[in-house]
Amino acid sequence: MTTTDRAFPGPVDYLDQRTGLGSAIKTFARKIFPDHWSFLLGEIALYSFVVLLISGVFLTMFFVPSMNETVYHGAWASMQGVKMSEAFKSTLDLSFEVRGGLLMRQIHHWAALLFMAAIVTHMMRVFFTGAFRKPREVNWVIGFVLMILGLAAGFSGYSLPDDVLSGNGLRITDGVVRAIPIIGSYMSYFIFGGEFPGTQLIPRLFTVHVLLVPGLILALVGLHLFFVVLHKHTQYPGSGRTDKNVVGFPLFPIYVAKAGGFFFIVFGVIALLAALFTINPVWNYGPYDPSPISAGAQPDWYMLFLEGALRLTPGQLEVVIAGFTIPFNILIPAMIVPGILFTALAAYPFIEAYATGDKREHHVLDRPRNVPVRTSSGVALLTAFLILMLAGSNDIIATQFDLSINDITNVFRVMLFVGPVIAFWITKRTCLALQRKDRELVLHGHETGTIVRFASGEYIEVHKPLDEHERWLRVNYDAHRPLEIAPAEDSRGVLRKGYRRDRFRQRVSRFFYEDRVEPVTPAELAAAQSHGAHDQLATSPDVPQVESKPVGGGQHLIAPISQVRPDERNL
């Protein structure tokens, strides 16, 4: 035993006796986690945030969060002698005069994009599989707040360089704030420290970006992971997997090794993107000037839906009430509609629980096809999000494809209302069709494309029965039915108290679960197996020698040779 081996146990034992960490670490290390690639989406978000913190500390050492004017004399020749803010000058110095500064800037920006993409994709996985159900409703809300904080972090960091592109975004923000009736102008003065653009915004955004938002994200990430461990991880449906067990591997050493390696993979991909693909070249935009507005000015992808909503809203939606102008052309797309959608998204677990009346704990995930309305709602929301993103780039689409920007805008206006409805209907019908296909597979098995003729002249298609694992996946799920309520009147003919509330809840439940396909029951399965047992005769060793002939589109006619007449052998 080396000196190090003898010295190490002492401090560890000392610490364990005074903190009790040993038992906690042992319990945590033995925690079982299921294994599936989609669970890595949350890890990508976590590791991207770690990269953001590391690169952000480096950038903070060189960035000057000041709007004081200065004259540039530096490495970028085209900006020589140009007046700009110290924030923009420090960004140029960081890009061209600090060793590795440009790489770190781009690592920070790419990590921010990946962070938001991973959060959104992770929430999609949680939504479509029903991982938000009891007891994880609070954790869903925490994840939703993390997404909003990610938007705030991205917007505040995107605006710090004080270039033309970010300044245009701040100009839009000022317009949205001023659109708030009565208090809008006061709030704008408060945020910007005076008339836009003011002199205080960049220092305030810097504080929000490097202190307030990261601190909140760190706290909520810790709380989010605590709930994951407390409630145990969800798992995908399969044979042997129930709400009372977890099928997987222990945290240590398997997942510790995987997590460590995966962190460096994520870091490496971000570094590769930053080294090969330029992003946010502020030196091409120049310092912010409130007067010019250029085409092709779009924010990062996660804010593009707001840009698209503003572009699609007609400008005539303004009314004057008691001397106050109410600009609905700004309030509706920038505040009212996003507020309703975000509130509905945060409250969805409680809405679905209200519709089902289900109060059980759920640790096994849903297959999206088995909850058609939820899946269809998610697809409809994503369709609207995609349309708004495309609308936010309508000028680029117009110039690249030589189209009329007015025609493009009108098409997107129609698509915004029609597209989600069509997507909802198609997705719902597809889910129901897939459920019916599952029933058919459970009852009859897989089609083999083989037809058998019996001595009696009967023709059947041979089916391959499902194994236990395939059958379990297709029958072991909850098929919720619309809620039943008590009659409107009691035994004395008096209207029952609370009937209208119950009636509304029943309507919500019917919207979710009236169209459904019931899973196969054991009685149905037994009846189908007894009725269709002869479907497997062609694979039985008792069947005599058979002859196979192609029939139609690739199928084969198989019949015992003794039963095939000479004139039938050339079919």
Coordinates of C-alpha atoms in Angstrom, one line a residue:
M1 CA 0.0 0.0 0.0
T2 CA 1.4 3.4 -1.0
T3 CA 1.6 6.4 1.2
T4 CA -1.3 8.0 -0.8
D5 CA -3.5 4.9 -0.2
R6 CA -2.8 5.0 3.5
A7 CA -3.4 8.8 3.8
F8 CA -6.7 8.9 1.8
P9 CA -9.1 6.9 4.0
G10 CA -8.4 9.1 7.1
P11 CA -9.8 12.4 5.8
V12 CA -12.7 10.6 4.1
D13 CA -13.6 8.8 7.4
Y14 CA -13.3 12.1 9.3
L15 CA -15.6 13.8 6.9
D16 CA -18.1 10.9 6.9
Q17 CA -18.4 10.8 10.6
R18 CA -19.2 14.6 10.8
T19 CA -21.5 14.9 7.8
G20 CA -23.0 11.4 7.2
L21 CA -22.2 11.7 3.5
G22 CA -21.1 8.1 3.2
S23 CA -24.6 6.6 3.5
A24 CA -26.1 9.2 1.3
I25 CA -23.5 8.7 -1.5
K26 CA -23.9 4.9 -1.2
T27 CA -27.7 5.2 -1.6
F28 CA -27.4 7.6 -4.5
A29 CA -24.8 5.5 -6.2
R30 CA -27.1 2.5 -6.1
K31 CA -30.0 4.4 -7.6
I32 CA -31.3 2.6 -10.7
F33 CA -31.9 4.6 -13.9
P34 CA -33.5 3.2 -17.0
D35 CA -31.5 3.3 -20.2
H36 CA -32.8 5.1 -23.3
W37 CA -31.3 7.5 -25.8
S38 CA -34.0 10.2 -25.3
F39 CA -33.1 10.6 -21.7
L40 CA -29.8 12.2 -22.9
L41 CA -31.7 15.3 -24.1
G42 CA -31.9 16.6 -20.6
E43 CA -28.2 15.9 -20.1
I44 CA -27.4 17.9 -23.3
A45 CA -29.2 20.9 -21.8
L46 CA -27.3 20.5 -18.5
Y47 CA -23.9 20.1 -20.2
S48 CA -24.6 23.0 -22.5
F49 CA -25.3 25.1 -19.5
V50 CA -22.0 24.1 -17.9
V51 CA -20.2 25.1 -21.1
L52 CA -22.1 28.4 -20.9
L53 CA -20.8 29.0 -17.4
I54 CA -17.2 28.2 -18.3
S55 CA -17.1 30.3 -21.4
G56 CA -19.1 33.1 -19.8
V57 CA -16.6 33.5 -17.0
F58 CA -13.9 33.9 -19.6
L59 CA -15.9 36.5 -21.5
T60 CA -16.7 38.5 -18.4
M61 CA -13.1 39.2 -17.8
F62 CA -12.8 41.2 -21.0
F63 CA -16.3 42.6 -21.7
V64 CA -17.0 46.2 -20.6
P65 CA -20.7 46.7 -19.9
S66 CA -20.9 50.4 -20.6
M67 CA -22.8 52.6 -23.1
N68 CA -20.3 55.4 -22.8
E69 CA -19.1 56.6 -26.2
T70 CA -15.6 56.0 -27.4
V71 CA -13.7 56.0 -30.7
Y72 CA -12.4 52.8 -32.0
H73 CA -8.7 52.3 -32.8
G74 CA -8.0 48.6 -33.0
A75 CA -7.3 45.6 -35.2
W76 CA -10.4 45.8 -37.4
A77 CA -9.5 48.3 -40.1
S78 CA -13.0 49.1 -41.4
M79 CA -14.0 50.4 -38.0
Q80 CA -11.1 52.8 -37.5
G81 CA -12.2 56.1 -36.1
V82 CA -15.9 55.1 -35.7
K83 CA -17.8 56.2 -32.6
M84 CA -19.3 53.4 -30.7
S85 CA -20.1 52.3 -27.1
E86 CA -17.5 50.8 -24.9
A87 CA -19.5 47.6 -24.9
F88 CA -19.2 47.2 -28.7
K89 CA -15.5 48.2 -28.6
S90 CA -14.8 45.6 -26.0
T91 CA -16.6 43.0 -28.1
L92 CA -14.4 43.8 -31.1
D93 CA -11.2 43.7 -28.9
L94 CA -12.4 40.4 -27.5
S95 CA -12.9 39.0 -31.0
F96 CA -9.6 40.2 -32.6
E97 CA -7.1 41.1 -29.9
V98 CA -7.7 38.6 -27.0
R99 CA -6.1 35.2 -27.7
G100 CA -8.9 32.7 -28.1
G101 CA -11.5 35.4 -27.5
L102 CA -13.4 34.9 -30.8
L103 CA -13.5 31.1 -30.2
M104 CA -14.8 31.6 -26.7
R105 CA -17.5 34.0 -28.0
Q106 CA -18.7 31.6 -30.5
I107 CA -18.6 28.6 -28.1
H108 CA -20.7 30.7 -25.8
H109 CA -23.2 31.5 -28.5
W110 CA -23.4 28.0 -29.9
A111 CA -23.8 26.6 -26.4
A112 CA -26.7 29.0 -25.8
L113 CA -28.5 27.8 -29.0
L114 CA -27.9 24.2 -28.1
F115 CA -29.1 24.8 -24.6
M116 CA -32.4 26.1 -25.7
A117 CA -32.8 23.4 -28.4
A118 CA -32.1 20.7 -25.8
I119 CA -34.6 22.2 -23.3
V120 CA -37.4 22.5 -26.0
T121 CA -36.7 18.9 -27.3
H122 CA -36.5 17.5 -23.8
M123 CA -39.9 19.1 -22.9
M124 CA -41.3 17.7 -26.2
R125 CA -40.2 14.2 -25.1
V126 CA -41.7 14.7 -21.6
F127 CA -45.0 16.1 -23.1
F128 CA -45.6 13.4 -25.8
T129 CA -44.8 10.5 -23.4
G130 CA -46.8 11.8 -20.4
A131 CA -43.8 12.0 -18.1
F132 CA -45.4 15.1 -16.5
R133 CA -48.2 13.1 -14.8
K134 CA -48.4 12.6 -11.0
P135 CA -46.1 12.9 -9.1
R136 CA -44.1 15.1 -11.6
E137 CA -46.5 18.0 -12.2
V138 CA -44.3 20.4 -10.1
N139 CA -41.2 19.2 -11.9
W140 CA -42.9 20.0 -15.3
V141 CA -43.6 23.5 -14.0
I142 CA -39.9 23.9 -12.9
G143 CA -38.8 22.8 -16.4
F144 CA -41.2 25.3 -18.0
V145 CA -39.7 28.1 -15.8
L146 CA -36.3 27.0 -16.9
M147 CA -37.3 27.4 -20.5
I148 CA -38.5 30.9 -19.8
L149 CA -35.3 31.7 -18.0
G150 CA -33.4 30.4 -20.9
L151 CA -35.3 32.8 -23.2
A152 CA -34.4 35.6 -20.8
A153 CA -30.8 34.6 -20.7
G154 CA -30.5 34.3 -24.4
F155 CA -32.2 37.7 -25.1
S156 CA -30.2 39.5 -22.5
G157 CA -26.9 38.1 -23.7
Y158 CA -27.7 38.6 -27.3
S159 CA -28.3 42.3 -26.7
L160 CA -25.0 43.0 -24.8
P161 CA -22.6 43.7 -27.7
D162 CA -24.7 46.8 -28.6
D163 CA -24.5 46.2 -32.3
V164 CA -27.1 47.1 -35.0
L165 CA -28.8 43.6 -35.0
S166 CA -29.2 43.4 -31.2
G167 CA -30.2 47.1 -31.1
N168 CA -33.1 46.4 -33.5
G169 CA -34.3 43.7 -31.1
L170 CA -34.2 46.2 -28.2
R171 CA -36.1 48.7 -30.3
I172 CA -38.8 46.1 -30.8
T173 CA -38.8 45.4 -27.1
D174 CA -39.2 49.1 -26.4
G175 CA -42.2 49.2 -28.7
V176 CA -43.8 46.2 -27.0
V177 CA -43.4 47.7 -23.6
R178 CA -44.8 51.1 -24.7
A179 CA -47.8 49.3 -26.1
I180 CA -49.0 48.4 -22.6
P181 CA -51.9 50.8 -21.9
I182 CA -51.3 53.7 -19.4
I183 CA -48.1 52.4 -17.8
G184 CA -46.2 51.5 -21.0
S185 CA -44.2 54.7 -21.3
Y186 CA -43.3 54.7 -17.6
M187 CA -42.1 51.1 -17.8
S188 CA -40.0 52.0 -20.9
Y189 CA -38.3 54.9 -19.0
F190 CA -37.7 52.6 -16.0
I191 CA -36.1 49.8 -18.1
F192 CA -34.0 52.0 -20.4
G193 CA -33.1 54.6 -17.8
G194 CA -34.7 57.4 -20.0
E195 CA -35.6 57.8 -23.6
F196 CA -34.7 54.8 -25.7
P197 CA -31.9 53.7 -26.0
G198 CA -30.8 55.5 -22.9
T199 CA -27.5 55.0 -21.2
Q200 CA -28.3 52.4 -18.5
L201 CA -29.6 49.4 -20.4
I202 CA -26.3 47.5 -21.2
P203 CA -25.1 47.5 -17.5
R204 CA -28.6 46.4 -16.4
L205 CA -28.7 43.6 -19.0
F206 CA -25.2 42.6 -17.9
T207 CA -26.3 42.1 -14.3
V208 CA -29.4 40.2 -15.4
H209 CA -27.3 38.0 -17.8
V210 CA -24.4 37.1 -15.6
L211 CA -25.9 37.2 -12.1
L212 CA -29.7 37.0 -11.8
V213 CA -30.7 34.6 -14.5
P214 CA -27.8 32.1 -14.1
G215 CA -28.4 32.0 -10.3
L216 CA -32.0 31.2 -10.8
I217 CA -31.2 28.6 -13.4
L218 CA -28.7 26.9 -11.2
A219 CA -31.1 26.8 -8.3
L220 CA -33.9 25.4 -10.4
V221 CA -31.6 22.8 -12.1
G222 CA -30.7 21.6 -8.7
L223 CA -34.3 21.4 -7.6
H224 CA -35.2 19.7 -10.9
L225 CA -32.6 17.0 -10.5
F226 CA -33.6 16.5 -6.8
F227 CA -37.2 15.7 -7.9
V228 CA -35.9 13.3 -10.6
V229 CA -34.0 11.4 -7.9
L230 CA -36.9 11.7 -5.4
H231 CA -39.6 10.4 -7.7
K232 CA -37.3 7.9 -9.5
H233 CA -36.9 8.1 -13.3
T234 CA -39.6 7.3 -15.7
Q235 CA -39.2 4.4 -18.0
Y236 CA -40.6 3.4 -21.4
P237 CA -43.3 0.7 -21.5
G238 CA -42.2 -2.9 -22.0
S239 CA -42.5 -6.4 -20.6
G240 CA -41.8 -6.5 -16.9
R241 CA -41.9 -2.7 -16.5
T242 CA -44.5 -1.3 -14.1
D243 CA -45.2 1.7 -12.0
K244 CA -43.7 -0.2 -9.0
N245 CA -40.2 -1.0 -10.4
V246 CA -37.4 0.4 -12.4
V247 CA -35.5 -1.6 -15.0
G248 CA -32.1 -0.2 -15.7
F249 CA -28.6 0.2 -14.4
P250 CA -27.1 1.7 -11.2
L251 CA -25.8 5.3 -11.3
F252 CA -22.3 4.1 -10.3
P253 CA -20.2 3.1 -12.1
I254 CA -22.2 2.8 -15.3
Y255 CA -24.0 6.2 -15.6
V256 CA -21.2 8.1 -14.0
A257 CA -18.8 6.9 -16.7
K258 CA -21.4 7.5 -19.4
A259 CA -22.2 11.0 -18.1
G260 CA -18.5 12.0 -18.0
G261 CA -17.9 10.8 -21.5
F262 CA -21.0 12.4 -22.8
F263 CA -20.1 15.8 -21.3
F264 CA -16.9 15.8 -23.3
I265 CA -18.8 14.8 -26.5
V266 CA -21.2 17.7 -26.1
F267 CA -18.3 20.1 -25.3
G268 CA -16.4 18.8 -28.3
V269 CA -19.4 19.3 -30.7
I270 CA -19.9 22.8 -29.5
A271 CA -16.2 23.6 -29.9
L272 CA -16.3 22.1 -33.4
L273 CA -19.3 24.3 -34.3
A274 CA -17.6 27.4 -32.9
A275 CA -14.4 26.7 -34.8
L276 CA -15.9 26.0 -38.2
F277 CA -19.1 28.2 -38.4
T278 CA -19.1 31.9 -37.7
I279 CA -22.1 33.1 -35.7
N280 CA -23.1 36.7 -34.8
P281 CA -20.3 38.6 -36.6
V282 CA -21.0 41.9 -35.0
W283 CA -18.1 43.6 -36.9
N284 CA -20.1 43.2 -40.1
Y285 CA -23.1 44.9 -38.5
G286 CA -21.5 47.9 -36.8
P287 CA -22.3 49.7 -33.6
Y288 CA -26.0 50.4 -32.9
D289 CA -27.6 53.4 -34.4
P290 CA -31.3 53.9 -33.9
S291 CA -31.9 55.4 -37.3
P292 CA -31.1 52.6 -39.8
I293 CA -33.2 49.4 -40.0
S294 CA -32.0 46.8 -42.4
A295 CA -33.7 43.8 -44.0
G296 CA -32.7 40.3 -43.0
A297 CA -32.6 41.2 -39.3
Q298 CA -33.7 38.1 -37.3
P299 CA -33.1 37.1 -33.7
D300 CA -31.9 33.7 -32.6
W301 CA -34.2 30.8 -33.5
Y302 CA -35.9 30.6 -30.1
M303 CA -37.1 34.2 -30.3
L304 CA -38.0 34.0 -33.9
F305 CA -41.7 33.0 -33.3
L306 CA -42.3 36.4 -31.6
E307 CA -40.8 38.2 -34.6
G308 CA -43.0 36.2 -36.9
A309 CA -46.2 36.9 -34.8
L310 CA -45.5 40.6 -35.0
R311 CA -44.9 40.5 -38.8
L312 CA -48.1 38.6 -39.4
T313 CA -50.4 40.9 -37.4
P314 CA -52.2 43.6 -39.5
G315 CA -51.2 47.1 -38.5
Q316 CA -54.8 48.4 -38.5
L317 CA -55.6 46.7 -35.2
E318 CA -55.5 50.0 -33.2
V319 CA -58.3 51.6 -31.2
V320 CA -58.5 54.8 -29.2
I321 CA -60.3 54.6 -25.9
A322 CA -60.6 57.7 -23.6
G323 CA -57.7 59.3 -25.4
F324 CA -55.4 56.2 -25.0
T325 CA -54.3 54.3 -28.0
I326 CA -54.6 50.6 -27.6
P327 CA -52.2 49.0 -30.2
F328 CA -53.7 45.5 -30.4
N329 CA -51.4 44.9 -33.4
I330 CA -48.6 44.7 -30.8
L331 CA -50.4 43.5 -27.7
I332 CA -52.0 40.5 -29.3
P333 CA -49.0 38.9 -31.0
A334 CA -46.4 39.9 -28.5
M335 CA -48.1 39.5 -25.1
I336 CA -51.7 38.1 -25.2
V337 CA -51.3 35.1 -27.5
P338 CA -47.9 34.0 -26.1
G339 CA -49.2 34.5 -22.6
I340 CA -52.2 32.3 -23.2
L341 CA -50.1 29.6 -25.0
F342 CA -47.4 29.6 -22.3
T343 CA -49.9 29.5 -19.5
A344 CA -51.7 26.6 -21.2
L345 CA -48.4 24.7 -21.6
A346 CA -47.4 25.2 -18.0
A347 CA -50.9 24.1 -16.8
Y348 CA -51.3 21.2 -19.1
P349 CA -50.5 18.4 -16.6
F350 CA -53.3 19.8 -14.4
I351 CA -55.7 20.1 -17.3
E352 CA -55.2 16.5 -18.3
A353 CA -55.5 15.3 -14.7
Y354 CA -58.8 17.3 -14.5
A355 CA -60.0 15.6 -17.7
T356 CA -59.1 12.1 -16.6
G357 CA -59.9 12.2 -12.9
D358 CA -56.8 10.0 -12.5
K359 CA -55.0 10.4 -9.2
R360 CA -52.6 7.5 -9.4
E361 CA -48.8 7.8 -9.7
H362 CA -47.4 7.0 -13.1
H363 CA -43.8 6.0 -13.7
V364 CA -44.2 4.1 -17.0
L365 CA -44.4 6.4 -20.0
D366 CA -47.2 6.5 -22.6
R367 CA -46.7 5.6 -26.2
P368 CA -47.8 8.8 -28.1
R369 CA -50.3 6.8 -30.2
N370 CA -52.2 5.8 -27.1
V371 CA -53.1 9.4 -26.2
P372 CA -54.2 10.9 -29.5
V373 CA -55.5 14.2 -28.3
R374 CA -52.4 15.0 -26.3
T375 CA -50.1 14.0 -29.2
S376 CA -52.3 16.0 -31.7
S377 CA -52.2 19.1 -29.5
G378 CA -48.4 18.9 -29.3
V379 CA -48.1 18.5 -33.0
A380 CA -50.5 21.4 -33.6
L381 CA -48.5 23.7 -31.3
L382 CA -45.2 22.7 -33.0
T383 CA -46.9 23.4 -36.4
A384 CA -47.9 26.9 -35.3
F385 CA -44.4 27.5 -33.9
L386 CA -42.8 26.5 -37.2
I387 CA -45.1 28.7 -39.2
L388 CA -44.3 31.7 -37.0
M389 CA -40.6 31.0 -37.3
L390 CA -40.9 31.0 -41.1
A391 CA -42.9 34.1 -40.9
G392 CA -40.2 35.8 -39.0
S393 CA -37.9 35.3 -42.0
N394 CA -40.5 36.3 -44.6
D395 CA -38.1 39.0 -46.1
I396 CA -35.3 36.5 -46.5
I397 CA -37.7 34.0 -48.2
A398 CA -38.9 36.8 -50.5
T399 CA -35.4 37.8 -51.6
Q400 CA -34.0 34.3 -51.9
F401 CA -37.0 32.9 -53.9
D402 CA -37.9 36.2 -55.7
L403 CA -41.4 36.2 -54.3
S404 CA -43.7 39.0 -53.2
I405 CA -43.3 39.6 -49.4
N406 CA -47.0 40.6 -49.2
D407 CA -48.1 37.3 -50.8
I408 CA -45.8 35.3 -48.4
T409 CA -47.2 37.2 -45.4
N410 CA -50.8 36.5 -46.5
V411 CA -50.1 32.8 -47.0
F412 CA -48.6 32.6 -43.6
R413 CA -51.6 34.3 -42.0
V414 CA -53.9 31.7 -43.5
M415 CA -51.5 28.9 -42.5
L416 CA -51.3 30.0 -38.9
F417 CA -55.0 29.3 -38.5
V418 CA -55.4 26.4 -40.9
G419 CA -52.1 24.6 -40.4
P420 CA -52.5 23.6 -36.7
V421 CA -56.1 22.4 -37.3
I422 CA -55.0 20.2 -40.2
A423 CA -52.0 19.0 -38.2
F424 CA -54.2 18.1 -35.2
W425 CA -56.7 16.2 -37.4
I426 CA -54.1 14.3 -39.3
T427 CA -52.1 13.4 -36.2
K428 CA -55.2 12.2 -34.3
R429 CA -56.4 10.0 -37.1
T430 CA -52.9 8.6 -37.5
C431 CA -52.7 7.8 -33.8
L432 CA -56.1 6.0 -33.9
A433 CA -55.1 4.1 -37.0
L434 CA -51.9 3.0 -35.3
Q435 CA -53.9 1.8 -32.3
R436 CA -56.2 -0.2 -34.5
K437 CA -53.1 -1.7 -36.2
D438 CA -51.8 -2.7 -32.7
R439 CA -55.1 -4.4 -32.0
E440 CA -54.9 -6.3 -35.3
L441 CA -51.3 -7.4 -34.6
V442 CA -52.2 -8.6 -31.1
L443 CA -55.3 -10.6 -32.3
H444 CA -53.9 -12.0 -35.5
G445 CA -50.1 -11.6 -35.5
H446 CA -47.7 -10.4 -38.2
E447 CA -48.6 -10.9 -41.8
T448 CA -46.2 -13.2 -43.6
G449 CA -47.4 -12.9 -47.1
T450 CA -47.9 -16.6 -47.3
I451 CA -51.3 -18.2 -48.3
V452 CA -52.1 -21.8 -47.4
R453 CA -54.8 -23.9 -49.1
F454 CA -56.3 -26.8 -47.1
A455 CA -57.7 -30.1 -48.5
S456 CA -61.2 -28.7 -48.0
G457 CA -60.4 -25.9 -50.4
E458 CA -60.1 -23.2 -47.7
Y459 CA -57.4 -20.5 -48.2
I460 CA -55.9 -18.7 -45.3
E461 CA -53.0 -16.3 -44.8
V462 CA -50.4 -17.5 -42.4
H463 CA -49.7 -15.1 -39.5
K464 CA -46.7 -15.1 -37.2
P465 CA -47.9 -14.6 -33.6
L466 CA -46.4 -11.9 -31.4
D467 CA -44.0 -12.8 -28.7
E468 CA -44.8 -11.8 -25.1
H469 CA -42.7 -8.7 -25.2
E470 CA -44.4 -7.3 -28.3
R471 CA -47.8 -8.2 -26.9
W472 CA -47.2 -6.6 -23.6
L473 CA -46.2 -3.3 -25.3
R474 CA -49.4 -3.2 -27.2
V475 CA -52.0 -4.1 -24.5
N476 CA -50.5 -2.8 -21.2
Y477 CA -51.7 0.8 -21.2
D478 CA -54.5 2.9 -19.7
A479 CA -57.4 3.6 -22.1
H480 CA -59.1 6.4 -20.3
R481 CA -62.8 6.9 -21.0
P482 CA -64.9 10.1 -20.7
L483 CA -66.0 10.8 -17.1
E484 CA -69.4 9.8 -16.0
I485 CA -71.4 12.2 -13.9
A486 CA -74.4 12.0 -11.7
P487 CA -77.8 13.0 -13.2
A488 CA -78.8 16.7 -13.4
E489 CA -81.6 16.3 -10.9
D490 CA -81.9 14.5 -7.6
S491 CA -84.6 12.1 -6.6
R492 CA -86.9 15.0 -5.8
G493 CA -86.5 16.6 -9.2
V494 CA -84.3 19.5 -7.9
L495 CA -81.3 20.6 -9.9
R496 CA -78.2 19.1 -8.3
K497 CA -75.7 21.5 -6.9
G498 CA -72.5 21.5 -8.9
Y499 CA -74.1 19.9 -12.0
R500 CA -72.9 22.6 -14.4
R501 CA -69.3 22.3 -13.1
D502 CA -69.5 18.5 -13.5
R503 CA -71.0 18.9 -17.0
F504 CA -68.2 21.2 -18.1
R505 CA -65.6 18.7 -16.8
Q506 CA -67.4 15.9 -18.7
R507 CA -67.2 17.9 -21.9
V508 CA -63.5 18.4 -21.4
S509 CA -63.1 14.7 -20.7
R510 CA -65.0 13.9 -23.9
F511 CA -62.8 16.1 -26.0
F512 CA -59.8 14.2 -24.7
Y513 CA -61.1 10.6 -24.7
E514 CA -64.3 10.2 -26.7
D515 CA -62.4 9.0 -29.7
R516 CA -60.4 6.0 -28.6
V517 CA -59.5 2.4 -29.3
E518 CA -59.8 0.0 -26.5
P519 CA -56.8 -2.3 -25.8
V520 CA -57.2 -6.0 -26.4
T521 CA -58.7 -7.8 -23.4
P522 CA -57.5 -11.3 -22.2
A523 CA -60.9 -12.7 -23.3
E524 CA -60.5 -11.2 -26.8
L525 CA -57.0 -12.5 -27.1
A526 CA -58.0 -16.1 -26.0
A527 CA -60.9 -16.1 -28.4
A528 CA -58.7 -14.9 -31.3
Q529 CA -56.0 -17.5 -30.5
S530 CA -58.5 -20.4 -30.4
H531 CA -60.1 -19.2 -33.6
G532 CA -56.9 -18.5 -35.5
A533 CA -54.8 -21.4 -34.3
H534 CA -54.9 -23.0 -37.8
D535 CA -53.1 -19.9 -39.2
Q536 CA -49.9 -21.4 -37.9
L537 CA -50.3 -24.8 -39.6
A538 CA -47.9 -23.9 -42.4
T539 CA -45.1 -23.8 -40.0
S540 CA -46.0 -26.9 -38.1
P541 CA -43.9 -30.0 -38.6
D542 CA -47.1 -32.1 -39.1
V543 CA -47.9 -30.3 -42.3
P544 CA -46.9 -32.3 -45.4
Q545 CA -44.5 -31.1 -48.1
V546 CA -45.8 -27.9 -49.7
E547 CA -45.2 -26.1 -53.0
S548 CA -44.9 -22.4 -53.1
K549 CA -45.9 -20.3 -56.2
P550 CA -45.9 -16.5 -56.5
V551 CA -49.4 -15.0 -56.5
G552 CA -49.9 -11.3 -57.3
G553 CA -47.6 -8.8 -55.7
G554 CA -45.0 -11.0 -54.3
Q555 CA -47.2 -13.3 -52.3
H556 CA -47.0 -17.1 -52.6
L557 CA -49.6 -19.8 -52.9
I558 CA -48.6 -22.7 -50.6
A559 CA -50.5 -25.9 -50.6
P560 CA -49.8 -29.6 -49.8
I561 CA -48.5 -31.2 -53.0
S562 CA -51.0 -34.0 -52.7
Q563 CA -53.9 -31.5 -52.9
V564 CA -52.6 -29.5 -55.9
R565 CA -54.2 -30.5 -59.2
P566 CA -52.0 -30.5 -62.3
D567 CA -53.7 -27.5 -63.8
E568 CA -53.2 -25.4 -60.6
R569 CA -49.4 -25.8 -60.5
N570 CA -48.8 -23.1 -63.0
L571 CA -50.7 -20.4 -61.2

